[in-house]
Short mmCIF file of C-alpha atoms and ligand atoms in Angstrom, two decimals:
data_model
loop_
_atom_site.label_atom_id
_atom_site.label_comp_id
_atom_site.label_asym_id
_atom_site.label_seq_id
_atom_site.Cartn_x
_atom_site.Cartn_y
_atom_site.Cartn_z
CA MET A 1 -32.96 -2.63 -3.84
CA THR A 2 -30.26 -2.63 -1.26
CA LEU A 3 -29.82 1.08 -0.88
CA ASN A 4 -30.01 1.39 2.83
CA ARG A 5 -27.75 -1.44 3.72
CA GLN A 6 -25.56 -0.88 6.78
CA SER A 7 -22.27 -2.47 7.57
CA ILE A 8 -22.44 -4.66 10.65
CA HIS A 9 -19.00 -3.37 11.57
CA GLY A 10 -20.10 0.25 11.92
CA GLU A 11 -19.13 3.38 10.07
CA TRP A 12 -16.51 6.16 10.11
CA SER A 13 -17.64 9.09 12.20
CA SER A 14 -17.33 11.45 9.22
CA ARG A 15 -16.11 11.56 5.66
CA TRP A 16 -12.93 13.21 6.92
CA ALA A 17 -12.26 10.19 9.03
CA PHE A 18 -12.68 8.11 5.89
CA VAL A 19 -10.34 10.26 3.82
CA LEU A 20 -7.76 10.15 6.59
CA ALA A 21 -8.12 6.39 6.99
CA ALA A 22 -7.87 5.73 3.27
CA THR A 23 -4.91 8.08 2.91
CA GLY A 24 -3.32 6.36 5.89
CA ALA A 25 -3.87 3.03 4.17
CA ALA A 26 -2.36 4.34 0.97
CA VAL A 27 0.65 6.06 2.50
CA GLY A 28 3.02 3.52 3.93
CA LEU A 29 6.15 1.55 3.33
CA GLY A 30 5.13 1.61 -0.33
CA ASN A 31 5.82 5.33 -0.54
CA ILE A 32 8.87 5.64 1.62
CA TRP A 33 10.62 2.29 1.49
CA LYS A 34 9.50 0.66 -1.75
CA PHE A 35 9.03 3.54 -4.15
CA PRO A 36 12.59 4.90 -3.79
CA TYR A 37 14.20 1.49 -4.05
CA ILE A 38 12.31 0.26 -7.11
CA ALA A 39 12.65 3.65 -8.75
CA GLY A 40 16.37 3.35 -8.02
CA GLU A 41 16.54 -0.17 -9.44
CA ASN A 42 14.74 0.91 -12.59
CA GLY A 43 16.84 3.95 -13.29
CA GLY A 44 14.61 6.75 -11.99
CA GLY A 45 12.83 9.17 -14.34
CA ALA A 46 11.23 6.90 -16.95
CA PHE A 47 9.93 4.58 -14.24
CA VAL A 48 8.50 7.52 -12.31
CA ILE A 49 6.65 8.77 -15.38
CA ILE A 50 5.05 5.39 -16.11
CA TYR A 51 4.10 5.15 -12.45
CA LEU A 52 2.48 8.60 -12.54
CA ILE A 53 0.55 7.72 -15.71
CA CYS A 54 -0.69 4.51 -14.10
CA ILE A 55 -1.89 6.45 -11.04
CA LEU A 56 -3.76 8.87 -13.25
CA VAL A 57 -5.41 6.60 -15.80
CA ILE A 58 -5.84 3.44 -13.75
CA GLY A 59 -5.40 4.28 -10.09
CA ILE A 60 -7.86 7.11 -9.63
CA PRO A 61 -10.71 5.59 -11.68
CA LEU A 62 -10.23 2.26 -9.93
CA MET A 63 -10.17 3.92 -6.53
CA MET A 64 -13.52 5.53 -7.33
CA ALA A 65 -14.85 2.16 -8.42
CA GLU A 66 -13.69 0.41 -5.27
CA ILE A 67 -15.08 2.98 -2.86
CA MET A 68 -18.33 2.92 -4.80
CA LEU A 69 -18.55 -0.87 -4.77
CA GLY A 70 -17.73 -0.98 -1.08
CA ARG A 71 -20.37 1.53 -0.13
CA ARG A 72 -22.91 -0.22 -2.33
CA GLY A 73 -22.23 -3.65 -0.87
CA ARG A 74 -21.38 -2.69 2.72
CA GLN A 75 -19.82 -6.08 3.39
CA ASN A 76 -16.42 -7.73 3.06
CA PRO A 77 -15.01 -7.45 -0.48
CA ALA A 78 -16.03 -10.96 -1.56
CA ALA A 79 -19.62 -10.60 -0.34
CA THR A 80 -19.76 -7.03 -1.61
CA MET A 81 -18.81 -8.02 -5.13
CA ALA A 82 -21.17 -10.98 -5.10
CA SER A 83 -24.13 -8.93 -3.97
CA VAL A 84 -23.47 -5.95 -6.22
CA ALA A 85 -23.17 -8.39 -9.12
CA GLU A 86 -26.43 -10.02 -8.17
CA GLU A 87 -28.14 -6.68 -7.91
CA SER A 88 -26.99 -5.94 -11.45
CA GLY A 89 -28.16 -9.26 -12.79
CA ALA A 90 -24.63 -10.66 -13.13
CA SER A 91 -23.23 -13.86 -11.66
CA ARG A 92 -22.48 -14.01 -7.93
CA HIS A 93 -19.19 -15.61 -8.95
CA TRP A 94 -17.79 -12.09 -9.21
CA GLY A 95 -17.39 -12.53 -5.47
CA LEU A 96 -14.30 -14.58 -6.29
CA VAL A 97 -12.60 -11.41 -7.48
CA GLY A 98 -13.18 -9.90 -4.04
CA GLY A 99 -11.88 -13.15 -2.58
CA LEU A 100 -8.70 -12.92 -4.65
CA GLY A 101 -8.21 -9.43 -3.24
CA ILE A 102 -8.69 -10.55 0.35
CA LEU A 103 -6.12 -13.26 -0.22
CA ALA A 104 -3.67 -10.78 -1.76
CA GLY A 105 -4.01 -8.50 1.28
CA PHE A 106 -3.44 -11.47 3.56
CA LEU A 107 -0.24 -12.41 1.71
CA ILE A 108 1.00 -8.82 1.51
CA LEU A 109 0.60 -8.26 5.24
CA SER A 110 2.75 -11.31 5.98
CA TYR A 111 5.85 -9.66 4.51
CA TYR A 112 4.81 -6.06 5.04
CA SER A 113 4.82 -6.68 8.77
CA VAL A 114 8.39 -8.00 8.65
CA ILE A 115 9.63 -4.85 6.88
CA ALA A 116 7.63 -2.64 9.26
CA GLY A 117 9.48 -4.57 11.96
CA TRP A 118 12.82 -3.41 10.51
CA ALA A 119 11.61 0.16 10.75
CA LEU A 120 10.54 -0.31 14.35
CA ASN A 121 13.91 -1.81 15.21
CA TYR A 122 15.59 1.19 13.60
CA VAL A 123 13.68 3.62 15.82
CA PHE A 124 15.54 2.07 18.74
CA LYS A 125 18.85 1.93 16.92
CA ALA A 126 18.48 5.61 16.02
CA ALA A 127 17.48 6.68 19.52
CA ALA A 128 20.41 4.77 20.99
CA GLY A 129 22.77 6.76 18.78
CA ASP A 130 23.99 3.73 16.81
CA PHE A 131 24.41 5.80 13.66
CA THR A 132 26.43 8.62 15.17
CA ASN A 133 29.64 9.02 13.17
CA ALA A 134 29.33 5.48 11.84
CA SER A 135 31.06 4.62 8.57
CA ALA A 136 29.24 3.10 5.61
CA GLN A 137 30.61 -0.31 6.58
CA GLN A 138 29.39 -0.01 10.13
CA ILE A 139 25.92 1.02 8.95
CA GLY A 140 25.94 -1.83 6.44
CA ALA A 141 26.87 -4.21 9.23
CA LEU A 142 24.00 -2.99 11.43
CA PHE A 143 21.59 -3.86 8.64
CA SER A 144 23.14 -7.19 7.74
CA ASN A 145 23.28 -8.22 11.37
CA LEU A 146 19.63 -7.45 11.80
CA VAL A 147 18.47 -9.39 8.76
CA ALA A 148 20.86 -12.24 9.50
CA SER A 149 19.13 -12.91 12.79
CA PRO A 150 15.88 -14.84 12.44
CA TRP A 151 15.06 -14.30 16.12
CA GLN A 152 15.38 -10.55 15.93
CA LEU A 153 13.28 -10.33 12.78
CA LEU A 154 10.70 -12.62 14.31
CA PHE A 155 10.56 -10.50 17.44
CA TRP A 156 9.90 -7.23 15.60
CA HIS A 157 7.50 -8.87 13.16
CA SER A 158 5.59 -10.25 16.16
CA ILE A 159 5.32 -6.82 17.79
CA ILE A 160 3.89 -5.32 14.61
CA MET A 161 1.36 -8.12 14.17
CA LEU A 162 0.39 -8.01 17.81
CA THR A 163 -0.25 -4.26 17.87
CA THR A 164 -2.11 -4.42 14.56
CA MET A 165 -4.23 -7.19 16.02
CA LEU A 166 -5.00 -5.21 19.17
CA VAL A 167 -6.22 -2.21 17.19
CA VAL A 168 -8.26 -4.14 14.63
CA ALA A 169 -9.87 -6.19 17.39
CA ARG A 170 -11.31 -2.96 18.83
CA GLY A 171 -13.28 -2.29 15.67
CA VAL A 172 -13.76 0.43 13.11
CA ARG A 173 -14.36 3.50 15.26
CA GLN A 174 -12.72 2.61 18.53
CA GLY A 175 -9.74 0.89 16.97
CA LEU A 176 -8.96 1.92 13.41
CA GLU A 177 -10.30 5.46 13.39
CA LYS A 178 -8.87 6.52 16.75
CA THR A 179 -5.41 5.21 15.92
CA ILE A 180 -5.32 6.73 12.44
CA VAL A 181 -6.54 10.14 13.54
CA PHE A 182 -3.74 10.18 16.10
CA MET A 183 -0.91 8.81 13.96
CA PHE A 184 -1.44 10.39 10.59
CA PRO A 185 -0.91 14.07 11.49
CA ILE A 186 2.21 13.25 13.49
CA MET A 187 3.59 11.34 10.54
CA LEU A 188 2.95 14.27 8.24
CA ILE A 189 4.68 16.78 10.51
CA LEU A 190 7.73 14.53 10.83
CA LEU A 191 7.91 14.17 7.07
CA VAL A 192 7.81 17.91 6.49
CA ILE A 193 10.66 18.46 8.94
CA LEU A 194 12.75 15.89 7.11
CA VAL A 195 12.15 17.31 3.65
CA ALA A 196 13.09 20.76 4.87
CA TYR A 197 16.34 19.30 6.08
CA SER A 198 16.98 17.40 2.88
CA MET A 199 16.38 20.46 0.71
CA SER A 200 19.14 22.20 2.54
CA SER A 201 21.63 19.37 2.03
CA GLY A 202 22.91 20.81 -1.26
CA TYR A 203 22.27 17.85 -3.51
CA PHE A 204 18.58 18.55 -4.02
CA GLU A 205 18.98 19.14 -7.75
CA GLN A 206 20.66 15.82 -8.35
CA GLY A 207 17.79 14.10 -6.59
CA LEU A 208 15.33 16.05 -8.68
CA ALA A 209 17.08 15.09 -11.91
CA PHE A 210 17.24 11.44 -10.96
CA LEU A 211 13.51 11.29 -10.27
CA PHE A 212 12.24 13.36 -13.15
CA HIS A 213 14.70 13.13 -15.99
CA PRO A 214 13.40 10.20 -18.07
CA LYS A 215 15.75 7.78 -19.79
CA PHE A 216 13.26 5.47 -21.45
CA ALA A 217 15.96 3.31 -22.97
CA GLN A 218 16.78 2.07 -19.47
CA LEU A 219 13.25 0.95 -18.69
CA SER A 220 12.65 -2.75 -19.34
CA PRO A 221 9.22 -4.39 -19.77
CA GLU A 222 9.78 -5.72 -16.28
CA GLY A 223 10.36 -2.21 -15.01
CA THR A 224 7.10 -1.17 -16.63
CA LEU A 225 5.27 -3.98 -14.85
CA ASP A 226 6.96 -2.91 -11.61
CA ALA A 227 5.59 0.59 -12.16
CA LEU A 228 2.07 -0.68 -12.82
CA GLY A 229 2.14 -3.06 -9.87
CA HIS A 230 3.46 -0.32 -7.66
CA ALA A 231 0.65 2.03 -8.66
CA PHE A 232 -1.80 -0.55 -7.31
CA PHE A 233 0.29 -1.27 -4.27
CA THR A 234 0.82 2.30 -3.22
CA LEU A 235 -2.86 3.21 -3.52
CA SER A 236 -3.87 0.02 -1.68
CA LEU A 237 -5.98 -1.03 -4.64
CA ALA A 238 -7.23 -4.42 -5.75
CA THR A 239 -7.06 -6.13 -2.38
CA GLY A 240 -10.31 -4.84 -1.05
CA SER A 241 -8.62 -2.54 1.47
CA ILE A 242 -10.20 0.50 -0.12
CA MET A 243 -13.43 -1.35 -0.88
CA MET A 244 -13.60 -2.30 2.77
CA TYR A 245 -13.03 1.25 3.93
CA GLY A 246 -15.68 2.36 1.43
CA ALA A 247 -18.11 0.01 3.13
CA TYR A 248 -17.77 2.14 6.27
CA LEU A 249 -18.26 5.42 4.41
CA PRO A 250 -21.28 7.54 5.34
CA LYS A 251 -23.74 7.95 2.53
CA ASN A 252 -23.24 11.66 1.88
CA ALA A 253 -19.55 11.84 1.01
CA SER A 254 -18.29 12.63 -2.51
CA ILE A 255 -16.42 9.63 -3.84
CA THR A 256 -14.87 11.49 -6.75
CA ARG A 257 -13.32 14.18 -4.63
CA ALA A 258 -12.16 11.74 -2.00
CA SER A 259 -10.42 9.57 -4.63
CA VAL A 260 -8.57 12.45 -6.18
CA ALA A 261 -7.52 13.73 -2.76
CA ILE A 262 -6.24 10.35 -1.60
CA ALA A 263 -4.30 9.70 -4.80
CA ALA A 264 -2.82 13.19 -4.79
CA ALA A 265 -1.72 12.92 -1.17
CA ASP A 266 -0.23 9.48 -1.74
CA THR A 267 1.66 10.46 -4.87
CA GLY A 268 2.81 13.69 -3.29
CA ILE A 269 4.19 11.87 -0.29
CA ALA A 270 6.02 9.31 -2.43
CA LEU A 271 7.67 12.05 -4.45
CA ILE A 272 8.52 13.98 -1.30
CA ALA A 273 10.05 10.84 0.16
CA GLY A 274 12.08 10.40 -3.03
CA LEU A 275 13.18 14.01 -2.88
CA ALA A 276 14.16 13.58 0.74
CA ILE A 277 16.08 10.36 0.13
CA PHE A 278 17.94 10.70 -3.18
CA PRO A 279 19.78 13.93 -2.36
CA ILE A 280 21.17 12.21 0.72
CA VAL A 281 22.07 9.17 -1.39
CA PHE A 282 23.99 11.31 -3.90
CA ALA A 283 25.52 13.61 -1.32
CA ASN A 284 27.18 10.54 0.19
CA GLY A 285 28.13 8.78 -3.02
CA LEU A 286 25.76 5.90 -2.31
CA GLN A 287 24.01 3.59 -4.79
CA PRO A 288 20.36 4.33 -5.72
CA GLY A 289 19.85 0.72 -6.84
CA ALA A 290 20.75 -0.90 -3.52
CA GLY A 291 17.45 -2.82 -3.25
CA PRO A 292 15.14 -3.33 -0.26
CA GLY A 293 17.86 -2.25 2.13
CA LEU A 294 18.19 1.17 0.44
CA ILE A 295 16.73 3.41 3.10
CA PHE A 296 18.12 1.29 5.94
CA GLN A 297 21.65 1.15 4.57
CA THR A 298 21.95 4.64 3.19
CA LEU A 299 19.98 7.11 5.25
CA PRO A 300 21.57 6.25 8.59
CA ILE A 301 24.98 7.16 7.15
CA ALA A 302 23.69 10.62 6.42
CA PHE A 303 21.88 10.87 9.73
CA GLY A 304 25.06 9.83 11.48
CA HIS A 305 26.91 12.84 10.15
CA MET A 306 24.34 15.59 10.40
CA PRO A 307 23.83 17.97 13.26
CA MET A 308 21.11 16.62 15.54
CA GLY A 309 21.16 13.53 13.36
CA ARG A 310 20.23 11.28 16.23
CA MET A 311 16.99 13.13 16.71
CA PHE A 312 16.22 13.34 12.99
CA ALA A 313 16.93 9.66 12.50
CA THR A 314 14.62 8.75 15.35
CA PHE A 315 11.92 10.98 13.84
CA PHE A 316 12.40 9.47 10.43
CA PHE A 317 11.97 5.88 11.52
CA MET A 318 9.10 6.80 13.81
CA MET A 319 7.40 8.42 10.86
CA LEU A 320 8.00 5.27 8.86
CA VAL A 321 6.52 3.05 11.55
CA PHE A 322 3.42 5.23 11.87
CA ALA A 323 2.97 5.28 8.09
CA ALA A 324 3.35 1.51 7.95
CA PHE A 325 1.01 0.96 10.85
CA THR A 326 -1.94 2.80 9.31
CA SER A 327 -1.41 0.48 6.32
CA THR A 328 -1.16 -2.79 8.24
CA LEU A 329 -4.57 -1.97 9.72
CA SER A 330 -6.04 -1.71 6.24
CA LEU A 331 -4.41 -4.93 5.14
CA LEU A 332 -5.82 -6.89 8.05
CA GLU A 333 -9.36 -5.50 8.10
CA PRO A 334 -10.75 -7.18 4.93
CA SER A 335 -9.74 -10.70 6.00
CA VAL A 336 -11.13 -10.07 9.47
CA ALA A 337 -14.42 -8.69 8.17
CA TRP A 338 -14.67 -11.69 5.84
CA CYS A 339 -14.07 -14.09 8.70
CA ILE A 340 -16.65 -12.38 10.95
CA GLU A 341 -19.31 -12.39 8.27
CA ARG A 342 -18.56 -15.78 6.83
CA PHE A 343 -18.36 -17.70 10.09
CA HIS A 344 -20.50 -15.43 12.30
CA MET A 345 -17.77 -15.11 14.86
CA SER A 346 -16.88 -12.26 17.15
CA ARG A 347 -14.45 -9.60 15.95
CA VAL A 348 -11.94 -10.42 18.65
CA ARG A 349 -11.87 -14.06 17.76
CA ALA A 350 -11.66 -13.44 14.01
CA THR A 351 -8.85 -10.95 14.50
CA VAL A 352 -6.83 -13.31 16.66
CA ILE A 353 -7.20 -16.21 14.23
CA ILE A 354 -6.40 -14.25 11.07
CA SER A 355 -3.49 -12.37 12.65
CA SER A 356 -1.97 -15.60 13.89
CA LEU A 357 -2.13 -17.14 10.44
CA ILE A 358 -0.53 -14.08 8.87
CA TRP A 359 2.13 -14.02 11.57
CA LEU A 360 2.91 -17.65 10.84
CA LEU A 361 3.17 -17.04 7.11
CA GLY A 362 5.44 -14.07 7.80
CA ILE A 363 8.02 -16.47 9.19
CA GLY A 364 8.69 -17.44 5.58
CA THR A 365 9.80 -13.89 4.86
CA VAL A 366 11.77 -13.72 8.11
CA LEU A 367 13.74 -16.81 7.12
CA SER A 368 14.23 -15.75 3.52
CA PHE A 369 16.80 -13.20 4.67
CA ASN A 370 18.90 -15.73 6.53
CA VAL A 371 18.30 -19.46 7.00
CA TRP A 372 16.41 -19.84 3.72
CA LYS A 373 18.56 -17.42 1.80
CA ASN A 374 19.20 -20.06 -0.83
CA VAL A 375 15.70 -21.43 -1.03
CA HIS A 376 14.33 -20.25 -4.35
CA LEU A 377 10.86 -20.24 -5.86
CA PHE A 378 10.90 -19.38 -9.57
CA GLY A 379 14.35 -17.94 -9.11
CA MET A 380 13.36 -15.67 -6.22
CA ASP A 381 13.73 -15.97 -2.47
CA VAL A 382 10.54 -16.22 -0.43
CA PHE A 383 10.28 -12.49 0.22
CA ASP A 384 10.88 -11.53 -3.41
CA PHE A 385 8.48 -14.20 -4.53
CA MET A 386 5.68 -13.03 -2.23
CA ASP A 387 6.24 -9.43 -3.26
CA TYR A 388 6.29 -10.34 -6.94
CA LEU A 389 3.28 -12.64 -6.79
CA THR A 390 1.16 -10.06 -5.01
CA ALA A 391 2.27 -6.69 -6.39
CA ASN A 392 3.09 -7.68 -9.95
CA ILE A 393 0.55 -10.42 -10.58
CA MET A 394 -2.37 -10.55 -8.14
CA LEU A 395 -2.91 -6.79 -7.89
CA PRO A 396 -2.91 -5.98 -11.63
CA LEU A 397 -5.05 -9.04 -12.32
CA GLY A 398 -7.51 -8.27 -9.53
CA GLY A 399 -7.57 -4.63 -10.60
CA LEU A 400 -8.28 -5.60 -14.19
CA LEU A 401 -11.20 -7.79 -13.12
CA ILE A 402 -12.67 -5.10 -10.85
CA VAL A 403 -12.39 -2.59 -13.70
CA ILE A 404 -14.12 -4.98 -16.11
CA PHE A 405 -16.87 -5.75 -13.64
CA THR A 406 -17.59 -2.13 -12.83
CA ALA A 407 -17.39 -0.93 -16.41
CA TRP A 408 -19.25 -3.71 -18.17
CA PHE A 409 -21.40 -5.58 -15.67
CA MET A 410 -22.57 -3.17 -12.98
CA ARG A 411 -25.85 -1.42 -13.75
CA GLN A 412 -25.49 2.20 -14.72
CA GLU A 413 -28.23 3.43 -12.36
CA ALA A 414 -26.48 1.80 -9.43
CA LYS A 415 -23.23 3.53 -10.36
CA LEU A 416 -24.82 6.94 -10.78
CA ASP A 417 -26.75 6.55 -7.59
CA GLU A 418 -23.70 5.58 -5.59
CA LEU A 419 -21.28 8.08 -7.09
CA GLN A 420 -23.95 10.74 -6.70
CA ILE A 421 -22.94 12.51 -9.85
CA LYS A 422 -24.96 13.54 -12.87
CA LYS A 423 -24.54 11.88 -16.23
CA GLY A 424 -22.13 14.61 -17.25
CA PHE A 425 -18.54 15.20 -18.18
CA ILE A 426 -16.94 13.55 -15.16
CA TYR A 427 -19.13 10.50 -15.40
CA TYR A 428 -18.52 9.95 -19.10
CA LYS A 429 -14.82 10.47 -18.74
CA TRP A 430 -14.70 7.97 -15.92
CA ARG A 431 -16.79 5.51 -17.91
CA LEU A 432 -14.59 5.83 -20.96
CA THR A 433 -11.46 5.28 -18.89
CA MET A 434 -12.94 2.31 -17.08
CA ARG A 435 -14.27 0.68 -20.24
CA TYR A 436 -11.31 1.09 -22.54
CA VAL A 437 -8.29 3.01 -21.33
CA ALA A 438 -7.60 1.25 -18.03
CA PRO A 439 -8.14 -2.36 -19.16
CA VAL A 440 -6.16 -1.85 -22.36
CA ALA A 441 -3.31 -0.22 -20.44
CA ILE A 442 -3.13 -3.09 -17.97
CA LEU A 443 -3.23 -5.66 -20.77
CA ILE A 444 -0.50 -3.93 -22.73
CA VAL A 445 1.83 -3.93 -19.74
CA PHE A 446 1.11 -7.62 -19.09
CA LEU A 447 1.55 -8.64 -22.73
CA LYS A 448 4.69 -6.59 -23.10
CA PHE A 449 6.06 -8.29 -20.06
CA LEU A 450 5.24 -11.71 -21.48
CA GLY A 451 7.00 -10.68 -24.66
CA ILE A 452 3.84 -11.04 -26.73
CA PHE A 453 3.46 -7.40 -27.59
N1 LIG B 1 -0.46 1.17 0.21
C1 LIG B 1 0.33 0.80 1.32
C2 LIG B 1 1.75 1.29 1.11
O1 LIG B 1 2.02 1.99 0.18
C3 LIG B 1 0.33 -0.67 1.57
C4 LIG B 1 -1.02 -1.25 1.53
C5 LIG B 1 -2.02 -1.08 2.43
C6 LIG B 1 -1.53 -2.04 0.51
N2 LIG B 1 -3.14 -1.73 2.03
C7 LIG B 1 -2.86 -2.32 0.85
C8 LIG B 1 -0.98 -2.53 -0.65
C9 LIG B 1 -3.64 -3.06 -0.01
C10 LIG B 1 -1.76 -3.27 -1.50
C11 LIG B 1 -3.08 -3.51 -1.19
O2 LIG B 1 2.60 1.02 1.88
#
């Protein structure tokens, strides 16, 4: 038995620290930047409903599974899956699924950092008063000038990677936990201030209708896959981020309650972000389907015309940077832990090596907005391709495999022991979902997308 295994990287100081860290990992650009723009591209309501269903029937059960696996294995996701499999009499090759996740996190961070860099740049733009009384064209030009400049993007991407590296190099308690406990509450306060403002803008109802009034006819199979992929992305699932954080979880915490709390907070914040953003979009006659530039090209127009807009805009982008930063930490940690364990190197060294590689890969995304604008992989530019490959393919696939492993291969006693629940209603419901509902749902979305179903 491997019950009293300890992680060599340490542990969170309490379960609250874990819940905060995991919520910080979950809440990020995915909620505030990506959710509104893909909801906008896919017509709103129907997309939002599919996304909510995915969170409920796939996201929460999978989150429980990942935390449980992590705490059982107490190692990097690849080693964790291999050893939990071994313990259950299954093949150690399940470790490859953990490996796929680590790779996905590595790839995601390479472009995530570039977008977080936009947000950081916008903190300075906002504070300098660049949006004040600016027209839509001027705001549009600010954004296009930024993304047209490879050197600027590289600079901000480098700052994000460098700071992420500095924190992760300090380790779980001194680095990750301290930073998250400081940043997360500030982010939350800033968000509340902004929603209060948005609710008073007068277009709140239009925003509400856009997000919750479903028009299923407008939702394509691709939109459905977007919604599924985004459910994984926004909860930080299937890359080992959550599994890794679970490995640092003290033994006594309730996994079920933590999972529900994290998912609820994450979903709540995405919807709040949507409700803060779309009223401003409609109040100014802007386009909800503007793509990745949505919040950068639309919100500053509104900020530029509101009383104390300079301050609010600065707050908004600061909030975005903090939210993104608690996520970049979670994206880097699994690769670093893997590197430390696999090659027996020091944390500092592993962090520097992995961060440099991710930084280098991120240059692909940097260039995709300018010099390589016309370089296409499968009909997508480098950024779109990386996003698509990870969020729409690697995450659902990795998630499916983790679900199958946990439901069908992991020994029941190990699961009950780790979840610390009785063989009762909650357990059977979870088991039923993991065995049938979640895998079938993922398969249907995939097959529908491939046109087979
Ligand atoms: N969930 C974060 C967001 O919404 C991003 C993120 C952090 C992530 N860790 C992850 C996405 C792991 C996928 C997998 O912004």
